[in-house]
Each structure stands twice: as C-alpha cells, then as structure tokens.
Coordinates of C-alpha atoms in Angstrom, one line a residue:
M1 CA 0.0 0.1 0.0
S2 CA 1.5 3.3 -1.0
T3 CA 2.4 6.2 1.3
P4 CA -0.4 8.8 1.3
T5 CA 0.6 12.2 -0.1
Q6 CA 0.2 15.3 2.1
L7 CA -2.6 16.3 -0.1
E8 CA -4.4 13.0 0.7
Q9 CA -3.7 13.4 4.4
L10 CA -5.0 16.9 4.4
K11 CA -8.3 15.8 2.7
Q12 CA -9.1 13.3 5.5
Y13 CA -10.0 16.1 7.8
T14 CA -10.1 19.4 5.7
K15 CA -12.3 20.0 2.5
V16 CA -9.8 21.0 -0.1
V17 CA -10.8 23.9 -2.5
A18 CA -9.2 24.8 -5.7
D19 CA -8.2 28.6 -5.7
T20 CA -8.1 28.9 -9.5
G21 CA -10.1 29.7 -12.6
D22 CA -8.1 26.9 -14.5
F23 CA -10.2 23.9 -15.1
E24 CA -7.5 21.7 -15.8
S25 CA -5.9 22.2 -12.5
M26 CA -9.2 21.4 -10.8
K27 CA -9.2 18.0 -12.8
A28 CA -5.8 17.2 -11.6
Y29 CA -6.1 17.8 -7.7
E30 CA -9.8 16.8 -7.5
P31 CA -10.8 19.5 -4.9
H32 CA -14.3 19.3 -3.3
D33 CA -15.2 22.9 -4.0
A34 CA -13.8 25.8 -6.1
T35 CA -13.5 29.4 -5.7
T36 CA -12.9 32.3 -8.3
N37 CA -12.6 36.0 -7.9
P38 CA -12.4 38.8 -10.5
S39 CA -8.6 38.6 -10.5
L40 CA -8.7 34.9 -11.3
I41 CA -11.4 35.2 -14.1
L42 CA -9.5 38.1 -15.7
K43 CA -6.4 36.1 -15.7
A44 CA -8.2 33.1 -17.2
V45 CA -10.0 34.9 -20.0
Q46 CA -6.9 36.2 -21.3
K47 CA -5.6 32.6 -22.0
D48 CA -6.3 31.1 -25.3
E49 CA -8.1 28.1 -23.8
Y50 CA -10.6 30.3 -22.1
K51 CA -11.1 32.8 -24.6
P52 CA -14.0 31.0 -26.2
L53 CA -16.1 31.6 -22.9
L54 CA -15.4 35.2 -23.3
L55 CA -16.6 35.2 -26.8
K56 CA -19.7 33.0 -26.0
A57 CA -20.7 35.5 -23.3
V58 CA -20.4 38.5 -25.7
K59 CA -22.3 36.5 -28.6
D60 CA -25.0 35.1 -26.3
R61 CA -25.7 38.4 -24.8
A62 CA -25.5 40.7 -27.8
G63 CA -27.1 43.9 -27.2
A64 CA -26.9 43.5 -23.3
S65 CA -25.1 45.8 -21.0
T66 CA -21.4 45.3 -20.2
E67 CA -22.6 44.5 -16.6
E68 CA -24.9 41.8 -17.9
I69 CA -22.3 40.2 -20.0
T70 CA -19.9 40.2 -17.2
D71 CA -22.5 38.4 -14.8
Y72 CA -23.2 35.9 -17.6
L73 CA -19.3 35.3 -18.1
L74 CA -19.1 34.7 -14.3
I75 CA -21.8 32.1 -14.5
L76 CA -20.3 30.4 -17.6
F77 CA -17.1 29.8 -15.6
G78 CA -19.2 28.6 -12.7
L79 CA -21.1 26.1 -14.8
E80 CA -17.8 24.6 -16.3
I81 CA -16.4 24.4 -12.6
L82 CA -19.6 22.5 -11.4
K83 CA -19.0 19.9 -14.1
I84 CA -15.7 19.2 -12.3
V85 CA -16.2 19.6 -8.5
P86 CA -18.7 17.6 -6.5
G87 CA -19.4 20.4 -4.2
R88 CA -19.9 24.1 -4.5
V89 CA -18.4 27.1 -6.6
S90 CA -18.1 30.5 -5.1
T91 CA -19.1 33.3 -7.5
E92 CA -18.2 36.9 -6.5
T93 CA -20.5 40.0 -6.5
D94 CA -19.0 43.3 -7.9
A95 CA -16.5 44.6 -5.3
R96 CA -17.8 48.2 -6.2
L97 CA -20.9 47.0 -4.3
S98 CA -19.1 46.4 -1.0
F99 CA -20.6 49.4 0.9
D100 CA -24.1 48.9 -0.7
T101 CA -26.2 46.3 1.2
A102 CA -29.3 46.7 -1.3
G103 CA -27.1 46.5 -4.5
T104 CA -25.2 43.4 -3.1
I105 CA -28.6 41.6 -2.5
A106 CA -29.8 42.6 -5.9
K107 CA -26.5 41.2 -7.6
A108 CA -26.7 37.9 -5.7
H109 CA -30.3 37.4 -6.9
T110 CA -29.2 38.0 -10.4
L111 CA -26.4 35.5 -10.2
I112 CA -28.6 32.9 -8.6
D113 CA -31.3 33.4 -11.2
L114 CA -28.8 33.1 -13.9
Y115 CA -27.6 29.7 -12.5
A116 CA -31.2 28.5 -12.0
K117 CA -32.0 29.1 -15.7
H118 CA -29.0 26.6 -16.4
G119 CA -30.6 23.9 -14.0
I120 CA -28.0 24.8 -11.0
A121 CA -29.6 24.4 -7.4
K122 CA -28.7 27.4 -5.2
E123 CA -27.3 24.9 -2.8
R124 CA -24.3 24.3 -5.1
I125 CA -23.4 28.0 -5.2
L126 CA -21.8 30.4 -2.7
I127 CA -22.1 34.1 -3.2
K128 CA -18.9 35.8 -2.4
I129 CA -19.0 39.2 -0.8
A130 CA -16.6 41.5 0.8
S131 CA -16.6 41.4 4.7
T132 CA -17.6 45.0 5.2
W133 CA -20.4 45.7 7.6
E134 CA -22.7 46.4 4.7
G135 CA -21.7 43.1 3.0
I136 CA -22.2 41.2 6.1
K137 CA -25.7 42.6 6.5
A138 CA -26.6 41.7 2.8
A139 CA -25.4 38.3 3.4
E140 CA -27.6 37.9 6.5
V141 CA -30.7 38.7 4.4
L142 CA -29.6 36.3 1.6
E143 CA -28.9 33.5 4.1
K144 CA -32.5 33.9 5.4
E145 CA -33.6 33.4 1.8
G146 CA -31.7 30.4 1.5
I147 CA -28.8 31.6 -0.5
R148 CA -25.5 30.6 0.9
C149 CA -22.7 33.1 1.2
N150 CA -18.8 33.2 1.3
L151 CA -17.7 36.3 3.0
T152 CA -14.3 37.3 1.6
L153 CA -11.5 39.8 2.2
L154 CA -11.7 38.8 5.9
F155 CA -8.7 39.9 7.9
A156 CA -9.8 40.5 11.5
L157 CA -11.8 39.0 14.4
P158 CA -14.7 41.5 14.3
Q159 CA -15.4 40.6 10.7
A160 CA -15.5 36.9 11.7
I161 CA -17.7 37.4 14.7
A162 CA -20.2 39.5 12.8
C163 CA -20.4 36.8 10.1
A164 CA -21.0 34.1 12.7
E165 CA -23.6 36.1 14.6
G166 CA -25.3 36.6 11.1
S167 CA -25.2 32.8 10.6
I168 CA -23.2 33.2 7.4
Q169 CA -22.4 29.8 5.6
L170 CA -18.7 30.4 5.2
I171 CA -15.8 32.8 5.6
S172 CA -12.6 33.2 3.8
P173 CA -9.9 34.7 6.0
F174 CA -6.9 35.7 4.0
V175 CA -3.7 34.2 5.6
G176 CA -1.2 35.5 3.0
R177 CA -2.4 39.0 2.8
I178 CA -2.1 39.3 6.8
Y179 CA 1.3 37.8 6.6
D180 CA 2.3 40.3 4.0
W181 CA 1.2 43.2 6.1
Y182 CA 3.1 42.1 9.0
K183 CA 6.2 41.1 7.0
K184 CA 6.3 44.6 5.6
S185 CA 5.5 46.3 8.8
E186 CA 7.9 44.6 11.1
G187 CA 10.6 43.9 8.4
K188 CA 10.9 40.2 9.2
D189 CA 9.8 36.8 7.8
F190 CA 7.4 34.5 10.0
V191 CA 7.4 30.9 10.0
G192 CA 5.1 28.2 11.3
V193 CA 2.9 29.1 14.3
E194 CA 4.6 32.5 14.6
D195 CA 3.0 33.5 11.3
P196 CA 0.3 36.1 12.0
G197 CA -1.9 35.1 9.2
V198 CA -1.9 31.5 10.7
Q199 CA -2.6 32.8 14.1
S200 CA -5.6 34.9 12.9
V201 CA -7.2 31.7 11.3
K202 CA -6.6 29.6 14.4
T203 CA -8.0 32.2 16.7
I204 CA -11.2 32.5 14.4
Y205 CA -11.6 28.7 14.1
N206 CA -11.1 28.2 17.8
Y207 CA -13.7 31.0 18.5
Y208 CA -16.3 29.4 16.2
K209 CA -15.9 25.9 17.6
K210 CA -15.8 26.8 21.1
F211 CA -19.0 28.9 21.1
G212 CA -20.9 26.5 18.7
Y213 CA -21.1 28.7 15.5
K214 CA -21.9 26.8 12.4
T215 CA -20.1 29.2 10.0
E216 CA -17.3 27.2 8.1
V217 CA -13.8 28.7 8.1
M218 CA -12.0 28.4 4.7
G219 CA -8.3 29.6 5.0
A220 CA -7.3 31.3 1.8
S221 CA -4.5 33.3 0.2
F222 CA -1.3 31.3 0.9
R223 CA 2.2 32.4 0.5
N224 CA 3.8 29.0 1.4
V225 CA 3.0 25.5 1.9
G226 CA 3.9 25.9 5.6
Q227 CA 0.9 27.9 6.3
I228 CA -1.3 25.3 4.9
Q229 CA 0.3 22.6 6.9
E230 CA -0.1 24.7 10.1
L231 CA -3.9 24.9 9.5
A232 CA -4.5 21.3 8.7
G233 CA -7.9 20.4 10.3
C234 CA -9.5 23.8 9.3
D235 CA -13.0 23.4 7.9
L236 CA -11.9 24.2 4.4
L237 CA -8.6 25.4 2.8
T238 CA -8.6 27.1 -0.7
I239 CA -5.2 26.4 -2.3
S240 CA -3.7 27.4 -5.5
P241 CA -2.5 24.7 -8.0
N242 CA 1.3 25.3 -7.2
F243 CA 0.7 24.5 -3.6
L244 CA -1.7 21.7 -4.4
Q245 CA 1.2 20.2 -6.5
E246 CA 3.7 20.6 -3.5
L247 CA 1.4 18.9 -1.1
K248 CA 0.9 16.1 -3.7
D249 CA 4.5 15.7 -4.1
S250 CA 5.1 15.0 -0.5
T251 CA 4.5 12.0 1.6
K252 CA 5.9 13.4 4.9
P253 CA 3.3 12.8 7.9
L254 CA 0.9 15.7 8.2
E255 CA -0.1 16.6 11.7
R256 CA -3.7 17.9 12.3
K257 CA -3.2 21.3 14.1
L258 CA -6.9 22.4 14.3
S259 CA -9.8 20.5 15.9
P260 CA -13.0 21.1 17.8
E261 CA -11.5 19.4 20.7
I262 CA -8.5 21.7 20.7
A263 CA -10.7 24.7 20.4
Q264 CA -12.5 23.9 23.6
S265 CA -9.5 24.2 25.7
S266 CA -8.6 27.6 24.3
D267 CA -9.0 30.6 26.7
L268 CA -11.0 32.8 24.3
K269 CA -14.0 35.0 25.7
K270 CA -17.0 35.7 23.8
I271 CA -17.4 39.3 22.4
A272 CA -20.7 41.1 22.0
L273 CA -20.7 43.2 18.7
D274 CA -23.1 45.7 17.3
E275 CA -22.3 47.9 14.4
K276 CA -20.6 50.5 16.6
G277 CA -18.5 47.8 18.2
F278 CA -17.6 46.5 14.8
R279 CA -16.5 49.6 13.4
L280 CA -14.4 50.6 16.6
M281 CA -12.5 47.1 16.6
M282 CA -11.9 47.5 12.8
N283 CA -10.6 50.9 13.3
E284 CA -8.2 49.7 16.1
D285 CA -7.0 47.1 13.7
A286 CA -4.6 48.9 11.2
M287 CA -3.9 45.6 9.3
G288 CA -7.5 44.6 8.9
T289 CA -8.6 48.1 7.9
E290 CA -5.8 48.6 5.4
K291 CA -6.2 45.1 3.8
L292 CA -9.9 45.3 3.5
A293 CA -9.7 48.6 1.6
E294 CA -6.8 47.5 -0.6
G295 CA -8.5 44.2 -1.2
I296 CA -11.8 46.0 -2.4
R297 CA -9.6 48.6 -4.5
L298 CA -7.7 45.7 -6.2
F299 CA -11.0 43.6 -7.0
A300 CA -12.8 46.6 -8.2
A301 CA -9.9 47.5 -10.5
D302 CA -9.8 43.9 -12.0
A303 CA -13.6 44.2 -12.5
V304 CA -13.0 47.3 -14.6
K305 CA -10.3 45.6 -16.5
L306 CA -12.6 42.7 -17.3
E307 CA -15.4 45.0 -18.4
K308 CA -12.9 46.7 -20.9
L309 CA -11.8 43.4 -22.2
I310 CA -15.5 42.5 -22.7
E311 CA -15.9 45.8 -24.5
Q312 CA -12.9 45.2 -26.8
N313 CA -14.5 41.8 -27.9
R314 CA -18.0 43.1 -28.6

C-alpha cells in the first residue's frame, strides 16, 4: 500500500478547495469545491483556452449591457467548474458594491437566477461578498432566503464574529495578505505558528468551535505550503495549483493542528458586537482596515479591466 501524499492526508480532515479559474488544475487535484474572484477570471480569459468563454458570453448576450455580459461570463465559468467539482462554486459579487447592502442583495439574486436558468440549484452556489459591515448585513438577508454566502476579504476577528452572529455559511480569512502586512510592517519573515496569518485563522476557528457557531472557516490566500500545513484540520482550505502540487509531491506525515477538541481548551472570551463595536474594533486594527480597503480596490480594478476586455470583444 502506497504512502499517502500530504494532499491525501489533508483531505482526511479538511475540505480542499481549488483557488483557480483553471479547469485543468481542478481536474488534476480533485478538490471538493472551487472558488474564483475577479482577478482569477480576468487572468483566465486572457488565456487562449478560455477565450471562447469570453466570446460566447459576448455573443449570447449581444445587445446586453457590459454589466450583464460580465455576470453571464461569471456564470459560464461557474457552470464549467460545477462539471468538475462535486461540491460548490463561489461566485463573486462586484467589489464596487462592497458598501451597498441593497445593491449586493440584488446582484446576488441576479447571479442565482442565472444559475437557476441553467438548472443549477442554489445549494451548489456560494455568493462571495466582501466582509464590510454592509456586505455582512446583505449576506444575513440572503442566508435567510436560502442563498448561501462566502464572506471574503476577511482579515480581522470582528469581521469573523459579525459573520458568525449573522449565521453566514462560510468565511474566507486571507492568511497570506495578513502575513504580507506584518512582514512589511515589522521587516521580518514569519514561519510556522509565529505567522500572524496562521494565528488569525486559528483564533477564528477556535472561537467558532468553542462557542458553537456553524459558520465554516476556509483559510485562503497562501504564500507558502507551511501556512497550509499549520492549518491542517481547518474546515476548508482554498489552495492554488502550485501549492496543491507541492502537497501532492510530499509523503511526509501531516499532523492535524486544528480540531474542535483543541478549540474547547482555548481561553477565548465571547465578544458582543453591534455595528458601533464592529467599526471601533476594525478601526483599532490597522492591518485589517488597510487590507480590507486594499482588497476591495484591487478587485474593483480587475472588474473594470474585465469590463474593458468585454468591450474590446463586442
């Protein structure tokens, strides 16, 4: 009997999600779910093998607005992904709606309706929304309607607490971007358990499990395979193809680092949080505030680039 790879070991207690818009990578690593974002879709449609999806979106929606074509393109990617993964696909709302609760809800309805027209049940979709207060409130409404959400650009504990209190399906704390901020701020590298990104996700995971929240934690945005290894046992981890390959190439034992049992022994205290408390806690967290703002700007910029690419191909 062959020794299991680290990827196989990880899959024993963590759902592995492919963080890519590349279908071939998904087929190769057999993830349970897949997630995309505007940056990944933008990158994908500039490759020859995915250009036909862009052209199909433009052709099928001839005469429609650029916004409508963009939504349809996201769905076309999602439909292809759902042919590959057995679980769910995350489809992102426009980052420019990050401070618009009503606009986010409307966009989510549009995306879910588009999937429904192609025979896809809403249970297989996660609507990705930025973890602003307005985004979290939109997700609360959507969850009550049975539309599951993935709250992204999550960097700080108050964001995670607000999501849990709102009964959101899933959150995506960004390990690598937290690590980037502290590396730049403190001028040093961080390895293993000392990594601030790893510590952040461990705290959120332990908080959720200790206090019985059902919201799933999906670590995201990794800079090295060590960060993934330190979070083995997290509910889900969304991993890019290069790190999936690194895990597949190793047969070293992979120790489970996170579990509900370990979480119960943590000394975390429950925090009551309303909007004022949320905004104050976020304001006190320079990293969380800066990375959230930066992430929204970057995703919004890539959404604009994607729209320009659609315009050029009309």
